[in-house]
mmCIF file of N, CA and C in Angstrom:
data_model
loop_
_atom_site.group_PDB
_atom_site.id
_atom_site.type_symbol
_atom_site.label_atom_id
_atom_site.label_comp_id
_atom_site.label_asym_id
_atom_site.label_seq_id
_atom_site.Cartn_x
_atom_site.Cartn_y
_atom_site.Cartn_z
ATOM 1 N N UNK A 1 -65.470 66.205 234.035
ATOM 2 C CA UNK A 1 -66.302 67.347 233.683
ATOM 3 C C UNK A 1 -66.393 68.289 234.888
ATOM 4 N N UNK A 2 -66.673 69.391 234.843
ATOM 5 C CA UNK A 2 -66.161 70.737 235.884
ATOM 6 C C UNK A 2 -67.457 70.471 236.368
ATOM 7 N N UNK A 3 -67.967 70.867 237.369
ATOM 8 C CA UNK A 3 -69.436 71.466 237.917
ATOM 9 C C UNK A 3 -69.983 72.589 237.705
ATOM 10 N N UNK A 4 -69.289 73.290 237.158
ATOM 11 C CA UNK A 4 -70.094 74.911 236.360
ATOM 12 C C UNK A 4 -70.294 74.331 234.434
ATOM 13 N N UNK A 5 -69.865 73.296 234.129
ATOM 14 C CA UNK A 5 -70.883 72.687 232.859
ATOM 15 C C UNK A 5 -72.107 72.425 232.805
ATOM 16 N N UNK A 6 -72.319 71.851 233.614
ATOM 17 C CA UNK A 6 -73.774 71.735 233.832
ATOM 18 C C UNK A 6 -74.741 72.574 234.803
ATOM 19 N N UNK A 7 -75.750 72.297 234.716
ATOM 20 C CA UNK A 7 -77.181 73.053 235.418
ATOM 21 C C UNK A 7 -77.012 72.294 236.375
ATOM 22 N N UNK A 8 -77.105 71.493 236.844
ATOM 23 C CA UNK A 8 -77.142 70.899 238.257
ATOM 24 C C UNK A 8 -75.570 71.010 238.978
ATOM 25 N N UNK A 9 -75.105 70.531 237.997
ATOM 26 C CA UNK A 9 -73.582 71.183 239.125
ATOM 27 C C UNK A 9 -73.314 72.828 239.378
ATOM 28 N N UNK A 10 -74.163 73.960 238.256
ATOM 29 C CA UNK A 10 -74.082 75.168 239.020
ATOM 30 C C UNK A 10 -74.999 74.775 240.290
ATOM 31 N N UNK A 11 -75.889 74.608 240.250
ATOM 32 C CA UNK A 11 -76.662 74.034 241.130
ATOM 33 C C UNK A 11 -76.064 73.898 242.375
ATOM 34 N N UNK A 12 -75.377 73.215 242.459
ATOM 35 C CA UNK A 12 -74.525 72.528 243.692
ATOM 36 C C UNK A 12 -73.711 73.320 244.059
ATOM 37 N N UNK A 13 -73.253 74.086 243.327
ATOM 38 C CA UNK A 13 -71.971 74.968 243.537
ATOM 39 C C UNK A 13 -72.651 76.040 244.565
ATOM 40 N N UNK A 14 -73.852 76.523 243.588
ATOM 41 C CA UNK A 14 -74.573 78.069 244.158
ATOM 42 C C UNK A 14 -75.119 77.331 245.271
ATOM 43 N N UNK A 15 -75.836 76.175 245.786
ATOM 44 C CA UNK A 15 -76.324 75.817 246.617
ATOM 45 C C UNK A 15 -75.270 75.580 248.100
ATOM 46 N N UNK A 16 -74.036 75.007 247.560
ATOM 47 C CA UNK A 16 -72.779 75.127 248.629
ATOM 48 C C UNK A 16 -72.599 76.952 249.102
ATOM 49 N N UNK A 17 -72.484 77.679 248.445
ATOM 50 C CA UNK A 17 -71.639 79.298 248.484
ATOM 51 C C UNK A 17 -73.163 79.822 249.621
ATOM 52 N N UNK A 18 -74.456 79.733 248.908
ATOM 53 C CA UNK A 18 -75.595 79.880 249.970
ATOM 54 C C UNK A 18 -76.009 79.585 250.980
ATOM 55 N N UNK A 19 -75.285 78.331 251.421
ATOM 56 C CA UNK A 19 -74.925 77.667 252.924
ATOM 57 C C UNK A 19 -73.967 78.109 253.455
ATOM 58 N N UNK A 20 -72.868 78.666 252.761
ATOM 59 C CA UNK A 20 -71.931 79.337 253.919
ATOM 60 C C UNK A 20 -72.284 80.814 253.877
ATOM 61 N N UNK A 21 -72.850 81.290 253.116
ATOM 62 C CA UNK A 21 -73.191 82.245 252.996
ATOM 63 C C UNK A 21 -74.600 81.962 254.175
ATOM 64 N N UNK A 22 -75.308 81.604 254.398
ATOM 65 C CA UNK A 22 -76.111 81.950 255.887
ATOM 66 C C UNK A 22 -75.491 81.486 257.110
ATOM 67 N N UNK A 23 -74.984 80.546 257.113
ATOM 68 C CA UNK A 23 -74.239 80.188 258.030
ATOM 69 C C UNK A 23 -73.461 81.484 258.652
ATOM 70 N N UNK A 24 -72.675 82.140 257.493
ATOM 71 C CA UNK A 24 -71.917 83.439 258.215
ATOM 72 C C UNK A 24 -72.840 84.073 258.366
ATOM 73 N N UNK A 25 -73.965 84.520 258.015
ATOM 74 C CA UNK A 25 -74.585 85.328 258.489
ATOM 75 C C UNK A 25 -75.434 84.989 260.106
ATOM 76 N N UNK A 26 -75.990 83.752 260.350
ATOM 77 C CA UNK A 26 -76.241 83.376 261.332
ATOM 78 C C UNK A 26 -75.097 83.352 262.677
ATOM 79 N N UNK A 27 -73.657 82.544 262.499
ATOM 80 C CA UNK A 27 -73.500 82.950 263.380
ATOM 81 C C UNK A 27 -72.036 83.462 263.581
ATOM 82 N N UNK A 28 -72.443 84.319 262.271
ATOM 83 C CA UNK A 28 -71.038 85.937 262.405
ATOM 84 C C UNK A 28 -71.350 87.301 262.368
ATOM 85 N N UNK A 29 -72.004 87.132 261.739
ATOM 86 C CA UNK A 29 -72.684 88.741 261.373
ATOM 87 C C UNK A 29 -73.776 89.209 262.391
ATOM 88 N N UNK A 30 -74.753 87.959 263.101
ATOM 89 C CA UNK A 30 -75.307 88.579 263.321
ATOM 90 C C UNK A 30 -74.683 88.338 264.603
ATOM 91 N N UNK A 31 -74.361 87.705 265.486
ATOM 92 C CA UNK A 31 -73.451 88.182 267.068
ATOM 93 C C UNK A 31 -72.583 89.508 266.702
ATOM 94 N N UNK A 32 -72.005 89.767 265.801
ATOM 95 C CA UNK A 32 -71.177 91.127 266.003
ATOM 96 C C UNK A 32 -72.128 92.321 265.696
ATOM 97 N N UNK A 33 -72.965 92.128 264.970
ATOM 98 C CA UNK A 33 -74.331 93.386 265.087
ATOM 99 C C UNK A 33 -74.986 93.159 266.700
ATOM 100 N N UNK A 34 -75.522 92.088 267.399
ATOM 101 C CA UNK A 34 -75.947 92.187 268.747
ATOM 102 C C UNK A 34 -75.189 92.278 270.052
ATOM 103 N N UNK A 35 -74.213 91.803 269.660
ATOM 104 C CA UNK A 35 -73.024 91.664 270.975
ATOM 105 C C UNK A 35 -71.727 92.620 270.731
ATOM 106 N N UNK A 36 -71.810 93.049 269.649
ATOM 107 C CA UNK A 36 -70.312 93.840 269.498
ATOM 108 C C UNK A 36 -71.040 95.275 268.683
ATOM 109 N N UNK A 37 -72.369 95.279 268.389
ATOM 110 C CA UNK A 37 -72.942 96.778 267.905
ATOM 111 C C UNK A 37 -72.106 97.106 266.878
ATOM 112 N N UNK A 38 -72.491 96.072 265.781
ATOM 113 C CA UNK A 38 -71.591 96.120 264.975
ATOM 114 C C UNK A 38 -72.959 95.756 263.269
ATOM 115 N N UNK A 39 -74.098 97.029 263.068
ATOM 116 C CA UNK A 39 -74.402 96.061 262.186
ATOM 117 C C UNK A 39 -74.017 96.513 260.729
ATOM 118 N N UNK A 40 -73.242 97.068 260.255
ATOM 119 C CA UNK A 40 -73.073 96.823 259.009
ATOM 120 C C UNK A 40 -72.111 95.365 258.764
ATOM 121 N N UNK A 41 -71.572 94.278 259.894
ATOM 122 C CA UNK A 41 -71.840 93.080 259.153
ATOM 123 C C UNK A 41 -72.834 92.462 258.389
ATOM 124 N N UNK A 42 -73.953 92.707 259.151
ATOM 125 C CA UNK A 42 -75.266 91.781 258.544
ATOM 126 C C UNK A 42 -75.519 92.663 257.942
ATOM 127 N N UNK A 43 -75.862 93.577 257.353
ATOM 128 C CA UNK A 43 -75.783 94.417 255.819
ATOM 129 C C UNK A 43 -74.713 93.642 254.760
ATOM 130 N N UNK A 44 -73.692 93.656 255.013
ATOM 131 C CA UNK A 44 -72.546 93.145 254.229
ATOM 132 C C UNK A 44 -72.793 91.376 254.070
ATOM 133 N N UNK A 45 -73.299 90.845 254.929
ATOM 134 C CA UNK A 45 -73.344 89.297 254.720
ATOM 135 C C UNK A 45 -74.901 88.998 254.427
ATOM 136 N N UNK A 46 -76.068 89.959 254.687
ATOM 137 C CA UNK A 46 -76.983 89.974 254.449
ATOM 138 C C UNK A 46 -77.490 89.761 252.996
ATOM 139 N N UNK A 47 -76.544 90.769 252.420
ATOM 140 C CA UNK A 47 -76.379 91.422 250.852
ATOM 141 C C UNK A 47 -76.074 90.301 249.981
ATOM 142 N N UNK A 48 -74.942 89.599 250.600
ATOM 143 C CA UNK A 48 -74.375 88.573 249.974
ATOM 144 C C UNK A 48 -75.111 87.475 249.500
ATOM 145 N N UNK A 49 -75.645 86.975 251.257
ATOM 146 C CA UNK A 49 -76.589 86.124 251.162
ATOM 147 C C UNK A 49 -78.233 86.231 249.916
ATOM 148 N N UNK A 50 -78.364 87.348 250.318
ATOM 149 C CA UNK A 50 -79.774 87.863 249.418
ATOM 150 C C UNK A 50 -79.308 87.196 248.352
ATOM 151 N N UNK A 51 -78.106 87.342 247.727
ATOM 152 C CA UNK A 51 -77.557 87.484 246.239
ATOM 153 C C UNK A 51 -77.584 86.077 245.667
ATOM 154 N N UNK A 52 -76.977 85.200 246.719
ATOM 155 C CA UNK A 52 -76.872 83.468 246.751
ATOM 156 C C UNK A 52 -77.981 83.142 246.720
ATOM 157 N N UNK A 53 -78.604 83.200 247.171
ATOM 158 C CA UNK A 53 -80.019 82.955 247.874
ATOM 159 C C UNK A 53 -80.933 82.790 246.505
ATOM 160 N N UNK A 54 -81.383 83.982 245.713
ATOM 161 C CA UNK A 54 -81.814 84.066 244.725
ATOM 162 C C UNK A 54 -81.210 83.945 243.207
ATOM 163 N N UNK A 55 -79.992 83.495 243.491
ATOM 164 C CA UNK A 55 -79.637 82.653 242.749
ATOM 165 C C UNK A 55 -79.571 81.071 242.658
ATOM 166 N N UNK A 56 -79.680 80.582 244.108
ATOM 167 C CA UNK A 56 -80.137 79.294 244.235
ATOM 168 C C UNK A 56 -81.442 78.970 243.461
ATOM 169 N N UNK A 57 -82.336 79.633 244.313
ATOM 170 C CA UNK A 57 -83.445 79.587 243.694
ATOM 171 C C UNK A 57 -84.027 79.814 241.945
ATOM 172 N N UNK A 58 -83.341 80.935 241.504
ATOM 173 C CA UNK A 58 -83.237 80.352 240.399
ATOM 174 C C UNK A 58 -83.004 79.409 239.260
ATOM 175 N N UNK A 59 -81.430 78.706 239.988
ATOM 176 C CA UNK A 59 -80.503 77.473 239.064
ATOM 177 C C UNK A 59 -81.565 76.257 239.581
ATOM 178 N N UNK A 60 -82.789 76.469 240.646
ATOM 179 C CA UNK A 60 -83.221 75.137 241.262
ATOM 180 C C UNK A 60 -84.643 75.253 239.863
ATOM 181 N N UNK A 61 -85.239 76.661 239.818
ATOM 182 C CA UNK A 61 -86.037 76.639 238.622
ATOM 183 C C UNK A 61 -85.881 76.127 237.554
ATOM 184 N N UNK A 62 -84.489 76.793 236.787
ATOM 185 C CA UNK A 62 -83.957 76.034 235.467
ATOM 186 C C UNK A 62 -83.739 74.629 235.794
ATOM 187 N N UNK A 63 -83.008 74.506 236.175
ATOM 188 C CA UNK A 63 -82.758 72.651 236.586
ATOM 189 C C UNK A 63 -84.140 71.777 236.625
ATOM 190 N N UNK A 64 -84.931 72.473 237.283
ATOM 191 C CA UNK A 64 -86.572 71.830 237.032
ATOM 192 C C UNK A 64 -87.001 71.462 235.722
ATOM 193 N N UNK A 65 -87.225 72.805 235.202
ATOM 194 C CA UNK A 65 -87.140 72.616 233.791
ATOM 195 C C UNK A 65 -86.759 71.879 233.137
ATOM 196 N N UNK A 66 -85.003 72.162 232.974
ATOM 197 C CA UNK A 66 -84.213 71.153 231.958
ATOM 198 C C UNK A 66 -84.301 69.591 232.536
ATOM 199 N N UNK A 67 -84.295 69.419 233.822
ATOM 200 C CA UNK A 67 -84.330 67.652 234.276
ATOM 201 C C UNK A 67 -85.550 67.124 234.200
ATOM 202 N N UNK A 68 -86.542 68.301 234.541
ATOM 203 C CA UNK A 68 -87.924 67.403 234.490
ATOM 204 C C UNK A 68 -88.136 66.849 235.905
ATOM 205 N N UNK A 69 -87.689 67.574 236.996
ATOM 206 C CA UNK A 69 -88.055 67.107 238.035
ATOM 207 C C UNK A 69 -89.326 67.171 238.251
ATOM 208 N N UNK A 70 -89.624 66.366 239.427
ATOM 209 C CA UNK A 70 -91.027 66.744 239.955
ATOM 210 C C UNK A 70 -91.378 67.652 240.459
ATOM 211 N N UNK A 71 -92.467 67.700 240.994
ATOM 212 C CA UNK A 71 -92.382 69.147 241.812
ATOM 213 C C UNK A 71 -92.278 68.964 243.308
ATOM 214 N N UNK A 72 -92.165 67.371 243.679
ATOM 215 C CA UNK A 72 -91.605 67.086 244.606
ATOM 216 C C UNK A 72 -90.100 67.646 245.126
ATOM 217 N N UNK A 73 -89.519 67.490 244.115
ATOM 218 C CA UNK A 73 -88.416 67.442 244.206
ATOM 219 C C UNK A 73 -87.412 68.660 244.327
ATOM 220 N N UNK A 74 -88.175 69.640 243.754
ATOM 221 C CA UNK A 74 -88.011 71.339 243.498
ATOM 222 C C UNK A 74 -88.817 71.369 244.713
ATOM 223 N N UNK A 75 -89.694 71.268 245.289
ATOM 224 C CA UNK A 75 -90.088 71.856 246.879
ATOM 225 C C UNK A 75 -88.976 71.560 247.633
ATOM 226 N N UNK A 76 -88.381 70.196 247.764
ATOM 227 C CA UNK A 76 -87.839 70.072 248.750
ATOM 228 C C UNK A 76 -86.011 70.858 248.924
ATOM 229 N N UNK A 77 -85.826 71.018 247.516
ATOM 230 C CA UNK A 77 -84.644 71.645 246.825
ATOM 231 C C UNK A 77 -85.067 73.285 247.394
ATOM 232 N N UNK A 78 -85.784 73.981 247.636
ATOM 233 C CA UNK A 78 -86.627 74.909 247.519
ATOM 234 C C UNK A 78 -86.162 75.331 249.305
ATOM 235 N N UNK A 79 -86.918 74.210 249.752
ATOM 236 C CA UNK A 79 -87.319 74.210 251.143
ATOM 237 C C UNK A 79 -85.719 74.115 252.435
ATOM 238 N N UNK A 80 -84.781 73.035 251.176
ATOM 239 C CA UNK A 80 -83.375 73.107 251.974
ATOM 240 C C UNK A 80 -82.797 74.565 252.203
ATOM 241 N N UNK A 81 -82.792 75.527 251.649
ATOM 242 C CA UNK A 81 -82.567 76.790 251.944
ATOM 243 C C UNK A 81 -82.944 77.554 252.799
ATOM 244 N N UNK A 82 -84.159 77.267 253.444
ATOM 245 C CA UNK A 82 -84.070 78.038 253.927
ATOM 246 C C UNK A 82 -83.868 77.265 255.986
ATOM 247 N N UNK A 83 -83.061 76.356 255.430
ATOM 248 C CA UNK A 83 -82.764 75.847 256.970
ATOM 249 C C UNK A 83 -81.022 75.749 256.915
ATOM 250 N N UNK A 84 -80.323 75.923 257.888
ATOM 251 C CA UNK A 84 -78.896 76.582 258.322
ATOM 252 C C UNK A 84 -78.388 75.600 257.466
ATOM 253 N N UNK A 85 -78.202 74.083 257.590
ATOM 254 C CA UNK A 85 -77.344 73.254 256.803
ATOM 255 C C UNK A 85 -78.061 72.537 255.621
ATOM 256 N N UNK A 86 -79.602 72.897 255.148
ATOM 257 C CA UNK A 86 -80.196 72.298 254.317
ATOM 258 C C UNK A 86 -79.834 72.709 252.881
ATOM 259 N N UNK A 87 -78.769 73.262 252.817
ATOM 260 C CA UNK A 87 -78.167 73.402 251.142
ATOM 261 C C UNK A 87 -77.184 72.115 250.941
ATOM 262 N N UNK A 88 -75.921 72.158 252.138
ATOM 263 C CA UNK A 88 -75.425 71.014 252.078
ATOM 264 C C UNK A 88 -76.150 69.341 252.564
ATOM 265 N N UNK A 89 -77.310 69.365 252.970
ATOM 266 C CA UNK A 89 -77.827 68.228 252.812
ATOM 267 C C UNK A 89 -78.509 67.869 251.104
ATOM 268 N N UNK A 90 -79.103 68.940 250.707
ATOM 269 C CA UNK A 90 -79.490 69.109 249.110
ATOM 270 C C UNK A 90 -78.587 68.659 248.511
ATOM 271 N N UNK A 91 -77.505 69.204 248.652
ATOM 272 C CA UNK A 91 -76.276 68.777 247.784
ATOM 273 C C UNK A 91 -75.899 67.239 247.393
ATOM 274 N N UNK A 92 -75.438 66.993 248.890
ATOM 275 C CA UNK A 92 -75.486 65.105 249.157
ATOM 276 C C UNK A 92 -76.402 64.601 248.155
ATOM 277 N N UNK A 93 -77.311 64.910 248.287
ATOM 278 C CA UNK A 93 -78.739 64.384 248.074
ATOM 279 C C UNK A 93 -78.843 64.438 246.253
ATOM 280 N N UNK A 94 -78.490 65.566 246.259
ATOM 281 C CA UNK A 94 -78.053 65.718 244.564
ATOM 282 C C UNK A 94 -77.477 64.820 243.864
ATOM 283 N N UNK A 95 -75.668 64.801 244.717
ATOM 284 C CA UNK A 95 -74.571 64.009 244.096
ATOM 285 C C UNK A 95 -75.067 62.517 244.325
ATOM 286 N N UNK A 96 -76.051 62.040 245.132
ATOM 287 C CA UNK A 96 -76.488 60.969 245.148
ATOM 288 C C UNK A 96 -77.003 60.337 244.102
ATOM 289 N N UNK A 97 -78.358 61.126 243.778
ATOM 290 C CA UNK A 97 -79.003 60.628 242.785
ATOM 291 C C UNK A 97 -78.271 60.786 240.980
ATOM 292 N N UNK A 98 -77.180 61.743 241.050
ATOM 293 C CA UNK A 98 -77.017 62.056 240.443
ATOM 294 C C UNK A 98 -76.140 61.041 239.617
ATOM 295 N N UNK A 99 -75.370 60.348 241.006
ATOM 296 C CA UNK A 99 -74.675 58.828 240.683
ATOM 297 C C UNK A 99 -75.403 58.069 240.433
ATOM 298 N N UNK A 100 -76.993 57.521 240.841
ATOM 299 C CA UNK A 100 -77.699 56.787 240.629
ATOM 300 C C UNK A 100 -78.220 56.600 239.011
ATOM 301 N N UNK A 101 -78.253 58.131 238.334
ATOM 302 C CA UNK A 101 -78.452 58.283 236.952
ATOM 303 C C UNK A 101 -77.634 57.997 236.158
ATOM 304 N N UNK A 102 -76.154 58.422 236.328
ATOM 305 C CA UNK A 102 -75.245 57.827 235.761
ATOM 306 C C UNK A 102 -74.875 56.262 235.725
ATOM 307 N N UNK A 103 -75.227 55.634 236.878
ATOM 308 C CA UNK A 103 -74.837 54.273 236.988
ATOM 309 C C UNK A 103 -76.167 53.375 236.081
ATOM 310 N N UNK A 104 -77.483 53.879 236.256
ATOM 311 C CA UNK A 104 -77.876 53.242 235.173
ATOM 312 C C UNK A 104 -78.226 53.689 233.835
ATOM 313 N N UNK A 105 -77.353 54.787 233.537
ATOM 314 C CA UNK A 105 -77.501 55.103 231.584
ATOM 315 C C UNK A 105 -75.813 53.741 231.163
ATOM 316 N N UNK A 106 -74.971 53.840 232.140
ATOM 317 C CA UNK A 106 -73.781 52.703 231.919
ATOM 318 C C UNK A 106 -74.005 51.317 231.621
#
């Protein structure tokens, strides 16, 4: 099954693209706007990011919804974003449990 079938694998997907998406913005865009006077990078990766960003946050809403998470669980989904590698730790963390569900509906 693809990962854009489901709500949690967009999930994962938009949550991966939003981690590299700050990541470049942290540390590409914004050294060539301070050190190279260069800022329509961080306009351009800024933009991007905005775009990921609130789309994370959205697919983490629906997914609440449709899974029935807690609200534990959507804070902390919530909260990985906004730290440099906390989308790809979310992720892990996802595909984890996500095996854990599958292994006991088998």
């Amino acid at each position: 099954m693809s990962l854009l079938q489901s709500t949690v694998g967009r999930l994962r997907v938009a949550g991966c693209l939003e981690g590299v998406s700050f990541l470049i913005l942290l540390g590409i865009a914004m050294p060539l706007k301070y050190l190279a006077g260069r800022p329509e990078a961080v306009r351009v990766a800024g933009m991007a990011h905005g775009i990921l960003f609130m789309t994370y946050v959205a697919l983490v809403l629906v997914a609440r919804r449709e899974q029935r998470w807690p609200a534990r669980t959507t804070a902390w989904l919530l909260a990985a974003a906004f730290l440099p590698f906390g989308p790809f730790v979310a992720d892990a963390r996802l595909l984890r449990e996500s095996g854990k569900i599958t292994a006991r509906v088998k």
